[in-house]
PDB file of C-alpha atoms in Angstrom:
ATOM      1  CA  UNK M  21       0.000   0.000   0.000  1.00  0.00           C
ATOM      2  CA  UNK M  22       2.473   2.704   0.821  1.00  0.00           C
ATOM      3  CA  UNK M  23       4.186   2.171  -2.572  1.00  0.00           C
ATOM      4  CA  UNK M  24       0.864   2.535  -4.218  1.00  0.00           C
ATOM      5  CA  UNK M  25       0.741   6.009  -1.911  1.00  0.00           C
ATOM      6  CA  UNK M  26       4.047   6.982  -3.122  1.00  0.00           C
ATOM      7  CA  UNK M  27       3.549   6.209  -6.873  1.00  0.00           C
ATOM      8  CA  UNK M  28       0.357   8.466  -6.814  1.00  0.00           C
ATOM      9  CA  UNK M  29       2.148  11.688  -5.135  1.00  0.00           C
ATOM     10  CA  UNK M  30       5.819  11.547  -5.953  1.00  0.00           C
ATOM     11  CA  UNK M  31       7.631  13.029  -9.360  1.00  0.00           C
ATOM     12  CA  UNK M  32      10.282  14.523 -10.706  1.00  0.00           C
ATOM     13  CA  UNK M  33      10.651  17.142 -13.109  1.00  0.00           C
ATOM     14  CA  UNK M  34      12.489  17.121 -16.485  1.00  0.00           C
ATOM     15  CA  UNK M  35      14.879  18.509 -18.247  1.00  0.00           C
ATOM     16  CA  UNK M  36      11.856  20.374 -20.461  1.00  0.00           C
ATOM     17  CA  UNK M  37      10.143  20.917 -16.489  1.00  0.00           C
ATOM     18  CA  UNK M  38       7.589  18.754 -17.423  1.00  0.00           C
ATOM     19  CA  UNK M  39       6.970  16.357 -14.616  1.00  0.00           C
ATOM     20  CA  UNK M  40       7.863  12.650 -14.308  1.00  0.00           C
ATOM     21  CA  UNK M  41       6.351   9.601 -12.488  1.00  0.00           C
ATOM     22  CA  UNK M  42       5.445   6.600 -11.780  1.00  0.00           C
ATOM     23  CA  UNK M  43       2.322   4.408 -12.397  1.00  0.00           C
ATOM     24  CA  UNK M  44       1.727   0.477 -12.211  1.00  0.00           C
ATOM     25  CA  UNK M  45       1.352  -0.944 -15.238  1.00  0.00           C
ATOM     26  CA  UNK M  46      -2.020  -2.354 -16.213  1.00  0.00           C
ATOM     27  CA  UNK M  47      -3.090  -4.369 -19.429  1.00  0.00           C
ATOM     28  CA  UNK M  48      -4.393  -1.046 -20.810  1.00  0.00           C
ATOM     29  CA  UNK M  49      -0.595  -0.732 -22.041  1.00  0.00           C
ATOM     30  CA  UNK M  50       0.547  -3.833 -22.897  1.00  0.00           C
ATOM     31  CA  UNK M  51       0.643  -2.503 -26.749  1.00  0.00           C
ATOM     32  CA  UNK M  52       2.277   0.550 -25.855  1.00  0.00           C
ATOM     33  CA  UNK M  53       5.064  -1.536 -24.483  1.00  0.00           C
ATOM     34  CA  UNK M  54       4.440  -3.910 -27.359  1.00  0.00           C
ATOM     35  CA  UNK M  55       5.538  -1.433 -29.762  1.00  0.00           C
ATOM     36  CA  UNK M  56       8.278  -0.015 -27.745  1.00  0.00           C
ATOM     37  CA  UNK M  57       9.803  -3.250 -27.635  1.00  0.00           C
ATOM     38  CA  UNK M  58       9.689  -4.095 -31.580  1.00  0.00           C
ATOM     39  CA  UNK M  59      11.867  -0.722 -32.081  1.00  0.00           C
ATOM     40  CA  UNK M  60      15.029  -1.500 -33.075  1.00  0.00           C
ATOM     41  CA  UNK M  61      17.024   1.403 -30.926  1.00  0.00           C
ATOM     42  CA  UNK M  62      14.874  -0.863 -27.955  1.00  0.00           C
ATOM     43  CA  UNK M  63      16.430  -4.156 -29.073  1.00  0.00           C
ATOM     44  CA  UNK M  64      19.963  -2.736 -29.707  1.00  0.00           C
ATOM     45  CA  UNK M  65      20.199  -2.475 -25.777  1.00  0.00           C
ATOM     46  CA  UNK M  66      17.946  -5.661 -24.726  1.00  0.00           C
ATOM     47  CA  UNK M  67      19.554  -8.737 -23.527  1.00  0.00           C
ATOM     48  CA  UNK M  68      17.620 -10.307 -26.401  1.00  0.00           C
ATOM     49  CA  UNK M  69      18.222  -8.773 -29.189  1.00  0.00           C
ATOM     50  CA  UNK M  70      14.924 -10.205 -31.477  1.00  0.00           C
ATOM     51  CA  UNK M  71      11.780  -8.425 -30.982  1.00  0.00           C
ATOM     52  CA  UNK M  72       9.056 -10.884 -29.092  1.00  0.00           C
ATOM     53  CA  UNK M  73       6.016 -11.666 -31.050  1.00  0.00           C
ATOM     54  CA  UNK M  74       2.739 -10.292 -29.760  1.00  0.00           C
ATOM     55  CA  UNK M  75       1.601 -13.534 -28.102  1.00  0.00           C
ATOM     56  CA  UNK M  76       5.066 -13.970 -26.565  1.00  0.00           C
ATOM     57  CA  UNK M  77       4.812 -10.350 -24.801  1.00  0.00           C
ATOM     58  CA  UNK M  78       1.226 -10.947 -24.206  1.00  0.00           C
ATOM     59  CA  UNK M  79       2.092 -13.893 -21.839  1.00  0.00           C
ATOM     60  CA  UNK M  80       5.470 -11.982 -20.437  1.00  0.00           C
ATOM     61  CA  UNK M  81       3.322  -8.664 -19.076  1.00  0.00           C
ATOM     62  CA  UNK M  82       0.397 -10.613 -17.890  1.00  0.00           C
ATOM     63  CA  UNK M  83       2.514 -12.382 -15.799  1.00  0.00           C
ATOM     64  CA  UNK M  84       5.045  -9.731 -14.999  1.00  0.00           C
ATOM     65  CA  UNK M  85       2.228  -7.090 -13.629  1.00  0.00           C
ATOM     66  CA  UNK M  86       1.045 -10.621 -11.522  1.00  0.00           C
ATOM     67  CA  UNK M  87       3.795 -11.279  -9.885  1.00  0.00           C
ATOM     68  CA  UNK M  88       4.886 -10.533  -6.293  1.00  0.00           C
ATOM     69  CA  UNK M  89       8.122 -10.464  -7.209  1.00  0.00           C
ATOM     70  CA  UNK M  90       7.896  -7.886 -10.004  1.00  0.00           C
ATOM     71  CA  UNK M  91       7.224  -4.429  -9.582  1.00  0.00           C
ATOM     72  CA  UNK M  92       6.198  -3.178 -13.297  1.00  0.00           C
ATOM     73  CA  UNK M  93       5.675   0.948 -13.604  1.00  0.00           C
ATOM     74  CA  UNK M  94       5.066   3.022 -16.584  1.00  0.00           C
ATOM     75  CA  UNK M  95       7.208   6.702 -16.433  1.00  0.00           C
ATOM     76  CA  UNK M  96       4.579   8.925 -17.607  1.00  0.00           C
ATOM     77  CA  UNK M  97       6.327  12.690 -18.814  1.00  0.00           C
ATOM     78  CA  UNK M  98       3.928  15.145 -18.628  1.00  0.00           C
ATOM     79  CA  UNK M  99       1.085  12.854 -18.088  1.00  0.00           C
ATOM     80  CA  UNK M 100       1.915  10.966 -21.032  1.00  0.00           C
ATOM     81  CA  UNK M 101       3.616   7.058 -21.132  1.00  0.00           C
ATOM     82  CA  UNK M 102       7.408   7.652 -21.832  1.00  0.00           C
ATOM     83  CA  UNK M 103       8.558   4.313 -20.742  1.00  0.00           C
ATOM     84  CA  UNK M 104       9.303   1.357 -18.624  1.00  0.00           C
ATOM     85  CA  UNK M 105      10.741   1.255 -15.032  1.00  0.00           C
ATOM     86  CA  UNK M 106      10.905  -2.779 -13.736  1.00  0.00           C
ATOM     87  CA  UNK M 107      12.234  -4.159 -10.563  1.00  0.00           C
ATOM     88  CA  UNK M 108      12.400  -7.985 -10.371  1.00  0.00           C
ATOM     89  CA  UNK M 109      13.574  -9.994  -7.082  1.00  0.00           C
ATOM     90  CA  UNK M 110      16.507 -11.873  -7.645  1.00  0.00           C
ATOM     91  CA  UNK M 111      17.334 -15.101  -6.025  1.00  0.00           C
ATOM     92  CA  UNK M 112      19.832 -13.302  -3.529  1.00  0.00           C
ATOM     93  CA  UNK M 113      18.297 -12.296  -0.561  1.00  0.00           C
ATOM     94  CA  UNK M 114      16.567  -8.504  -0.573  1.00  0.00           C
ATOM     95  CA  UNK M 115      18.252  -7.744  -3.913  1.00  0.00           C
ATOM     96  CA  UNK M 116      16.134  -6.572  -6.922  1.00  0.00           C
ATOM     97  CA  UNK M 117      16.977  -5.840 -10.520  1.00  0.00           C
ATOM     98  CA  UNK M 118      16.605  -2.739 -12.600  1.00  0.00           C
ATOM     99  CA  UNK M 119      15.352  -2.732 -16.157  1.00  0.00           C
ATOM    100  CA  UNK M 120      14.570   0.742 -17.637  1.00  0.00           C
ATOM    101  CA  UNK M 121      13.190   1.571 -20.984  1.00  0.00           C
ATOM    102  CA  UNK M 122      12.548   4.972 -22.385  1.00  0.00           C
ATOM    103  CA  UNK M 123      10.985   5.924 -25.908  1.00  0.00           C
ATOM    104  CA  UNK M 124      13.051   6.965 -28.158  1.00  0.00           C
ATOM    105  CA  UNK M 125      11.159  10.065 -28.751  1.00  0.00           C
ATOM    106  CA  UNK M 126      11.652  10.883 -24.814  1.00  0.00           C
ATOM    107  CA  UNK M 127      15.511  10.092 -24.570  1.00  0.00           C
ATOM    108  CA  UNK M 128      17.857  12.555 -23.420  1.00  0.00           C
ATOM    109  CA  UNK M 129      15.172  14.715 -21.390  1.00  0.00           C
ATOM    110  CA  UNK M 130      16.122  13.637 -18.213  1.00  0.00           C
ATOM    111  CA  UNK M 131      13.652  11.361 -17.734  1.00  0.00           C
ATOM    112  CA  UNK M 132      15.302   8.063 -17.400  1.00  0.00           C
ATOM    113  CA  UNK M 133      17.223   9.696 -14.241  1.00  0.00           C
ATOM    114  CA  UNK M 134      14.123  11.110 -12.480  1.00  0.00           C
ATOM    115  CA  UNK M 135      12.500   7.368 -13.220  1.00  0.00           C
ATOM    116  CA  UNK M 136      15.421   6.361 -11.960  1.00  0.00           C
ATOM    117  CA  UNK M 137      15.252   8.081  -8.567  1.00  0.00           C
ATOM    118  CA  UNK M 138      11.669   7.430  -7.992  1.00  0.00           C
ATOM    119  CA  UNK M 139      11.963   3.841  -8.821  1.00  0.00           C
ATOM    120  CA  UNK M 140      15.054   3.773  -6.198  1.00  0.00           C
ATOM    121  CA  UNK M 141      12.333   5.018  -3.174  1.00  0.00           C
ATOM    122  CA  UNK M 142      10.164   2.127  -3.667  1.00  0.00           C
ATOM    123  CA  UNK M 143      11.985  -0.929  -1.962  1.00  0.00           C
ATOM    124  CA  UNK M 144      14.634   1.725   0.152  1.00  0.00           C
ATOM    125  CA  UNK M 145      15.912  -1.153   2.240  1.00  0.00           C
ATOM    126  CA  UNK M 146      16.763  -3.316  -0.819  1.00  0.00           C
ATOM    127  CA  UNK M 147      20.209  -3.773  -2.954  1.00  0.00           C
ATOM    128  CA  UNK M 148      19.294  -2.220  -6.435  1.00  0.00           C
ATOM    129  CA  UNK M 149      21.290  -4.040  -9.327  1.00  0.00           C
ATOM    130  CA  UNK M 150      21.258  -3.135 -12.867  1.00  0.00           C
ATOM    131  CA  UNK M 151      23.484  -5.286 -15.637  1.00  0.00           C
ATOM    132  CA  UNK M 152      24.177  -2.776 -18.469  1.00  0.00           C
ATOM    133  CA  UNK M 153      25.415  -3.778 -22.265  1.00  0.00           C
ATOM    134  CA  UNK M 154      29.012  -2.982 -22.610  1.00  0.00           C
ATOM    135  CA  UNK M 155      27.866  -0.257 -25.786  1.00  0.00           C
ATOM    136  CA  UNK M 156      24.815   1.207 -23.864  1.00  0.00           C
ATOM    137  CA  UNK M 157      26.653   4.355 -22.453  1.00  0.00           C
ATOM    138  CA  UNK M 158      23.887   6.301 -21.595  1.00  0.00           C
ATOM    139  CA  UNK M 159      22.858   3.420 -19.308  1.00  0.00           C
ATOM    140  CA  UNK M 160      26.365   3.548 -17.746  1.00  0.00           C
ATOM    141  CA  UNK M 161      26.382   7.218 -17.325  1.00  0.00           C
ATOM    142  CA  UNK M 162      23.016   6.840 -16.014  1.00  0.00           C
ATOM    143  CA  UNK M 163      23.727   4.037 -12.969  1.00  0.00           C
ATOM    144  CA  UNK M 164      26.902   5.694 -12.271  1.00  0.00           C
ATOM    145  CA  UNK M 165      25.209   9.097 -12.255  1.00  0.00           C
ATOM    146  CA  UNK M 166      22.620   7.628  -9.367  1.00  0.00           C
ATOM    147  CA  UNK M 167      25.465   6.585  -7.162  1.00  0.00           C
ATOM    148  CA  UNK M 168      25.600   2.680  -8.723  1.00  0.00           C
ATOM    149  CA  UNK M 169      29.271   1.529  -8.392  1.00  0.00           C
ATOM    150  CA  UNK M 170      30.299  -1.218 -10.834  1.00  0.00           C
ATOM    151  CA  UNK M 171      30.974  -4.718  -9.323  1.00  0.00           C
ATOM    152  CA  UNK M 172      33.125  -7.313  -9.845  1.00  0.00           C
ATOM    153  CA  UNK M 173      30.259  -8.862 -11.362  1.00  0.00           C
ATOM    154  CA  UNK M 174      30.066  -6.684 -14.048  1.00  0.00           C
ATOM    155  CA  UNK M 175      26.601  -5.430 -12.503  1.00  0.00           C
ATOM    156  CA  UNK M 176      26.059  -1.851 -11.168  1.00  0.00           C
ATOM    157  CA  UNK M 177      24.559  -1.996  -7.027  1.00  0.00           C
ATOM    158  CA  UNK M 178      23.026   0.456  -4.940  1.00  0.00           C
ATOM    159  CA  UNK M 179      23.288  -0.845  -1.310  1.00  0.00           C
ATOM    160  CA  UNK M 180      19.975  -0.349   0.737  1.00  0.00           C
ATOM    161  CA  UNK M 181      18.993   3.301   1.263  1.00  0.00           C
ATOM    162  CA  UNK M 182      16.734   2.671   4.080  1.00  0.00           C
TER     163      UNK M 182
END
């Protein structure tokens, strides 16, 4: 409940000082999300580099906005969807993963660092990790940016903040 709370009152503004938050996802945007993720600028930074067919994503966000150990968000920008913010539990402990997905037509506004932040206040006494692909430098700037150090892993980690 109190993330629910927080998702409704907190944003972030912009570089453009239009504001930024957080919503759950519902299947009202499964084919927004659908279509973000048969762009090729989306793939070229995916672990999987082929775009899923609509049945295959159909199955992947009914089941991702189920599960207790997903939290799926859509970053609105000025009230508007802009993108994807995902945590998913890992097997270690409190430790969740990061996945972040902006629009192209919404890159390099700032908002993928204000999604960022937000997303970081929902589980504050969790490790945040985030694996990054070695080309995907905005991503790296972006983790680092936050306060993310690089493990030996290979995966950026924000210790608990809470």
């Amino acid at each position: 409940m109190a993330c629910e709370m927080h998702e409704m009152t907190a944003s972030k503004t912009a570089k453009d000082g239009l504001l930024v938050r957080l919503r759950s996802a519902d299947l009202a945007d499964l084919m927004t999300v659908f279509a973000w993720q048969q762009l090729p600028e989306t793939r070229l930074h995916s672990r999987n580099s082929q775009p899923p067919t609509l049945d295959v994503h159909r199955q992947w966000f009914t089941q991702r906005i189920a599960s207790p150990d997903c939290i799926l968000m859509i970053i609105e920008h000025g009230g508007q969807p802009a993108g994807v913010f995902r945590l998913d539990r890992t097997a270690t402990g409190n430790t969740w993963e990061v996945s972040i997905l902006i629009a192209p037509n919404s890159q390099r506004l700032g908002i993928a660092s204000a999604a960022l932040a937000l997303g970081e206040t929902l589980l504050p006494a969790a490790e945040l990790v985030a694996e990054v692909l070695r080309a995907n430098e905005a991503s790296h700037a972006l983790f680092r940016a936050a306060g993310y150090t690089l493990g030996p892993d290979g995966m950026y980690h924000l210790p608990p903040r809470g």
